Tab-separated table of C-alpha atoms in Angstrom:
chain	number	residue	atom	x	y	z
A	275	ALA	CA	26.858	-9.269	-23.266
A	276	GLN	CA	24.509	-7.262	-25.406
A	277	SER	CA	24.603	-3.664	-26.528
A	278	VAL	CA	22.892	-1.315	-28.935
A	279	THR	CA	24.232	1.671	-30.846
A	280	GLN	CA	21.884	4.108	-32.492
A	281	LEU	CA	23.642	6.251	-35.064
A	282	GLY	CA	22.518	9.839	-34.817
A	283	SER	CA	20.862	11.312	-31.768
A	284	HIS	CA	18.754	13.560	-34.003
A	285	VAL	CA	17.351	12.997	-37.484
A	286	SER	CA	15.395	15.603	-39.404
A	287	VAL	CA	13.311	14.843	-42.495
A	288	SER	CA	10.702	16.656	-44.522
A	289	GLU	CA	7.129	15.503	-44.474
A	290	GLY	CA	6.703	12.861	-47.169
A	291	ALA	CA	10.395	11.948	-47.225
A	292	LEU	CA	11.942	8.613	-46.379
A	293	VAL	CA	12.664	7.947	-42.721
A	294	LEU	CA	15.794	5.927	-41.921
A	295	LEU	CA	16.865	5.404	-38.318
A	296	ARG	CA	20.002	3.342	-37.861
A	297	CYS	CA	20.643	0.702	-35.240
A	298	ASN	CA	23.542	-1.673	-34.763
A	299	TYR	CA	23.639	-4.287	-32.069
A	300	SER	CA	26.044	-6.626	-30.391
A	301	SER	CA	24.929	-9.952	-28.992
A	302	SER	CA	26.653	-13.196	-28.116
A	303	VAL	CA	23.427	-15.132	-28.657
A	304	PRO	CA	20.790	-14.942	-31.401
A	305	PRO	CA	19.204	-11.594	-30.705
A	306	TYR	CA	15.666	-10.493	-30.239
A	307	LEU	CA	15.411	-6.968	-31.627
A	308	PHE	CA	12.864	-4.250	-31.021
A	309	TRP	CA	11.991	-0.727	-32.002
A	310	TYR	CA	9.972	1.382	-29.588
A	311	VAL	CA	8.591	4.892	-29.968
A	312	GLN	CA	8.172	7.386	-27.154
A	313	TYR	CA	6.061	10.508	-27.381
A	314	PRO	CA	6.648	13.349	-24.911
A	315	ASN	CA	5.713	12.507	-21.342
A	316	GLN	CA	4.577	9.045	-22.282
A	317	GLY	CA	5.865	5.532	-21.907
A	318	LEU	CA	7.320	3.463	-24.704
A	319	GLN	CA	5.172	1.822	-27.356
A	320	LEU	CA	6.328	-1.148	-29.386
A	321	LEU	CA	6.630	-0.461	-33.116
A	322	LEU	CA	7.902	-3.870	-34.173
A	323	LYS	CA	10.044	-6.767	-33.098
A	324	TYR	CA	12.197	-9.470	-34.631
A	325	THR	CA	12.515	-12.839	-32.966
A	326	THR	CA	13.081	-15.481	-35.645
A	327	GLY	CA	12.013	-16.139	-39.198
A	328	ALA	CA	11.468	-13.458	-41.814
A	329	THR	CA	14.148	-10.806	-41.598
A	330	LEU	CA	11.924	-7.998	-42.856
A	331	VAL	CA	9.557	-7.067	-40.080
A	332	LYS	CA	6.543	-4.837	-40.542
A	333	GLY	CA	5.221	-2.809	-37.663
A	334	ILE	CA	2.593	-0.269	-36.837
A	335	ASN	CA	2.182	3.145	-38.451
A	336	GLY	CA	3.859	2.041	-41.683
A	337	PHE	CA	7.271	1.335	-40.161
A	338	GLU	CA	9.405	-1.650	-41.007
A	339	ALA	CA	12.868	-2.915	-40.129
A	340	GLU	CA	15.226	-5.434	-41.626
A	341	PHE	CA	17.435	-7.739	-39.586
A	342	LYS	CA	20.835	-8.106	-41.235
A	343	LYS	CA	22.948	-10.562	-39.318
A	344	SER	CA	26.072	-10.004	-41.412
A	345	GLU	CA	25.940	-6.286	-40.676
A	346	THR	CA	24.587	-6.668	-37.111
A	347	SER	CA	22.027	-4.059	-38.029
A	348	PHE	CA	18.316	-3.511	-37.542
A	349	HIS	CA	17.553	-0.195	-39.242
A	350	LEU	CA	14.050	1.277	-39.073
A	351	THR	CA	12.446	2.751	-42.178
A	352	LYS	CA	9.236	4.376	-43.302
A	353	PRO	CA	8.696	5.375	-46.925
A	354	SER	CA	6.905	8.643	-46.231
A	355	ALA	CA	7.197	10.656	-43.040
A	356	HIS	CA	4.175	12.219	-41.404
A	357	MET	CA	4.160	15.046	-38.912
A	358	SER	CA	2.771	12.663	-36.307
A	359	ASP	CA	5.946	10.544	-36.567
A	360	ALA	CA	7.909	13.184	-34.675
A	361	ALA	CA	9.014	11.402	-31.510
A	362	GLU	CA	11.925	9.593	-29.858
A	363	TYR	CA	12.739	6.152	-31.228
A	364	PHE	CA	14.594	3.461	-29.320
A	365	CYS	CA	16.216	0.349	-30.670
A	366	ALA	CA	16.594	-2.499	-28.193
A	367	VAL	CA	18.121	-5.960	-28.014
A	368	GLY	CA	16.811	-8.665	-25.756
A	369	GLY	CA	17.603	-12.111	-24.591
A	370	GLY	CA	16.019	-13.763	-21.634
A	371	PHE	CA	14.206	-11.278	-19.469
A	372	LYS	CA	16.576	-8.353	-19.930
A	373	THR	CA	16.207	-5.776	-22.680
A	374	ILE	CA	19.020	-3.339	-23.461
A	375	PHE	CA	18.001	-0.043	-25.039
A	376	GLY	CA	19.957	2.308	-27.215
A	377	ALA	CA	20.257	5.974	-26.357
A	378	GLY	CA	17.493	6.911	-28.737
A	379	THR	CA	17.092	8.963	-31.902
A	380	ARG	CA	14.834	11.977	-31.920
A	381	LEU	CA	13.001	12.324	-35.218
A	382	PHE	CA	11.988	15.780	-36.378
A	383	VAL	CA	9.560	16.137	-39.279
A	384	LYS	CA	9.501	19.431	-41.159
A	385	ALA	CA	6.418	20.664	-42.932
B	216	ASP	CA	-7.670	-3.806	-20.282
B	217	THR	CA	-6.471	-0.412	-19.134
B	218	GLY	CA	-2.767	-0.874	-19.671
B	219	VAL	CA	0.087	-0.434	-17.231
B	220	SER	CA	-0.521	2.366	-14.761
B	221	GLN	CA	1.947	4.175	-12.542
B	222	ASP	CA	1.399	6.439	-9.598
B	223	PRO	CA	2.290	9.196	-9.065
B	224	ARG	CA	3.068	10.608	-12.482
B	225	HIS	CA	5.266	13.312	-11.005
B	226	LYS	CA	7.105	13.606	-7.715
B	227	ILE	CA	9.182	16.460	-6.369
B	228	THR	CA	11.101	15.790	-3.192
B	229	LYS	CA	13.952	17.180	-1.196
B	230	ARG	CA	17.281	15.450	-0.958
B	231	GLY	CA	17.336	12.919	1.824
B	232	GLN	CA	13.643	12.127	1.740
B	233	ASN	CA	12.208	8.716	0.916
B	234	VAL	CA	9.871	8.186	-2.013
B	235	THR	CA	7.752	5.260	-3.137
B	236	PHE	CA	6.324	4.628	-6.568
B	237	ARG	CA	3.610	2.175	-7.522
B	238	CYS	CA	3.102	0.185	-10.694
B	239	ASP	CA	-0.030	-1.738	-11.624
B	240	PRO	CA	0.680	-4.093	-14.513
B	241	ILE	CA	-1.789	-5.363	-17.049
B	242	SER	CA	-3.873	-8.026	-15.387
B	243	GLU	CA	-2.629	-11.576	-15.953
B	244	HIS	CA	0.855	-10.318	-16.825
B	245	ASN	CA	3.168	-12.276	-14.568
B	246	ARG	CA	6.353	-10.429	-15.499
B	247	LEU	CA	7.106	-6.934	-14.297
B	248	TYR	CA	10.105	-4.724	-14.964
B	249	TRP	CA	11.420	-1.445	-13.623
B	250	TYR	CA	13.602	0.869	-15.687
B	251	ARG	CA	15.177	4.255	-15.113
B	252	GLN	CA	15.432	6.792	-17.915
B	253	THR	CA	17.475	9.964	-17.709
B	254	LEU	CA	17.351	12.831	-20.173
B	255	GLY	CA	18.761	11.920	-23.546
B	256	GLN	CA	19.149	8.258	-22.699
B	257	GLY	CA	17.243	5.078	-23.250
B	258	PRO	CA	15.672	3.159	-20.403
B	259	GLU	CA	18.137	1.337	-18.157
B	260	PHE	CA	17.086	-1.951	-16.622
B	261	LEU	CA	16.723	-1.895	-12.836
B	262	THR	CA	14.951	-5.063	-11.802
B	263	TYR	CA	12.625	-7.843	-12.906
B	264	PHE	CA	9.901	-9.864	-11.218
B	265	GLN	CA	8.263	-13.054	-12.296
B	266	ASN	CA	5.143	-13.296	-10.201
B	267	GLU	CA	6.259	-12.266	-6.703
B	268	ALA	CA	9.868	-13.372	-7.142
B	269	GLN	CA	12.510	-10.761	-7.847
B	270	LEU	CA	14.777	-12.628	-10.242
B	271	GLU	CA	17.317	-10.014	-11.208
B	272	LYS	CA	18.616	-6.696	-9.945
B	273	SER	CA	20.887	-4.366	-11.836
B	274	ARG	CA	24.017	-2.962	-10.255
B	275	LEU	CA	22.286	0.385	-10.792
B	276	LEU	CA	19.951	-0.596	-7.993
B	277	SER	CA	21.972	0.548	-5.011
B	278	ASP	CA	21.198	-0.318	-1.411
B	279	ARG	CA	18.954	2.739	-1.242
B	280	PHE	CA	16.604	1.195	-3.773
B	281	SER	CA	14.193	-1.597	-3.017
B	282	ALA	CA	11.415	-3.107	-5.071
B	283	GLU	CA	8.648	-5.442	-4.049
B	284	ARG	CA	5.817	-7.312	-5.648
B	285	PRO	CA	4.260	-9.010	-2.647
B	286	LYS	CA	1.266	-10.704	-4.205
B	287	GLY	CA	2.478	-10.980	-7.741
B	288	SER	CA	0.254	-8.141	-8.881
B	289	PHE	CA	1.237	-4.508	-8.278
B	290	SER	CA	4.803	-3.517	-7.486
B	291	THR	CA	6.424	-0.735	-5.523
B	292	LEU	CA	9.810	0.887	-5.961
B	293	GLU	CA	11.171	2.741	-2.952
B	294	ILE	CA	14.144	5.060	-2.931
B	295	GLN	CA	15.538	5.920	0.488
B	296	ARG	CA	17.590	9.008	1.255
B	297	THR	CA	17.118	10.409	-2.227
B	298	GLU	CA	19.987	12.154	-3.972
B	299	GLN	CA	19.923	14.652	-6.810
B	300	GLY	CA	21.324	11.981	-9.100
B	301	ASP	CA	18.146	9.973	-8.587
B	302	SER	CA	16.218	12.531	-10.630
B	303	ALA	CA	14.903	10.595	-13.621
B	304	MET	CA	11.861	8.996	-15.172
B	305	TYR	CA	11.055	5.642	-13.609
B	306	LEU	CA	9.296	3.327	-16.014
B	307	CYS	CA	7.431	0.154	-15.275
B	308	ALA	CA	6.624	-2.493	-17.859
B	309	SER	CA	4.831	-5.818	-17.821
B	310	SER	CA	4.650	-8.805	-20.115
B	311	PRO	CA	2.461	-11.879	-20.277
B	312	PRO	CA	3.535	-15.433	-19.526
B	313	GLY	CA	4.855	-17.255	-22.517
B	314	GLN	CA	8.000	-17.192	-24.526
B	315	GLU	CA	11.196	-15.614	-23.410
B	316	GLN	CA	10.817	-12.358	-25.268
B	317	GLU	CA	7.222	-11.424	-25.016
B	318	THR	CA	6.482	-7.802	-25.758
B	319	GLN	CA	6.881	-5.482	-22.793
B	320	TYR	CA	4.070	-3.010	-22.274
B	321	PHE	CA	5.191	0.223	-20.677
B	322	GLY	CA	3.424	2.519	-18.297
B	323	PRO	CA	3.573	6.327	-18.608
B	324	GLY	CA	6.329	6.586	-16.024
B	325	THR	CA	6.892	8.514	-12.818
B	326	ARG	CA	9.057	11.569	-13.184
B	327	LEU	CA	11.123	12.225	-10.067
B	328	LEU	CA	12.833	15.502	-9.312
B	329	VAL	CA	15.102	15.657	-6.290
B	330	LEU	CA	15.898	19.178	-5.137
């Protein structure tokens, strides 16, 4: 069985500050891990994904995430927040055809 | 390539009515997924098609729900005898043939409100 826990339903940062969104997963098989972003009234857009290989994954819009097997974590970071980053972020774990999503973290960016 | 499209974008219905949603995946994507998303939650898997074959259904998909993909292209999701608890965003996603975990491309969703 697979599951995802996103720590913090809301995160607030100032523009220009570091963004850190936390995700821990559980998987009985080597996981595929994803981060998606969702803007209001829109579908989900893939930010980045980890399948195999390099554990530091770079995505779109300056985001990156690091797969840490020992910590079962896949935290999302961005060095400098922009107002346009304000959205809902979902961590997900996949294996086979099924993808399990976390409950999401809403990111607020203050001017 | 116009992306995954869903129709309608919004639906308001009265309890007990039937509703049908349509999803048009990206052309040449043979895999299609339906998810349900309620407020404050992530998408929950409902069902999965590979071409026209429905390979998996979640326990969330009660007998009132049925999904089809008759020609392996567009898909429909029907909810019979809607209940207020069915109010949610219904998301469709598609992915291309290939490895097990190809990226899923999501549509904008259909927001259902059952009064």
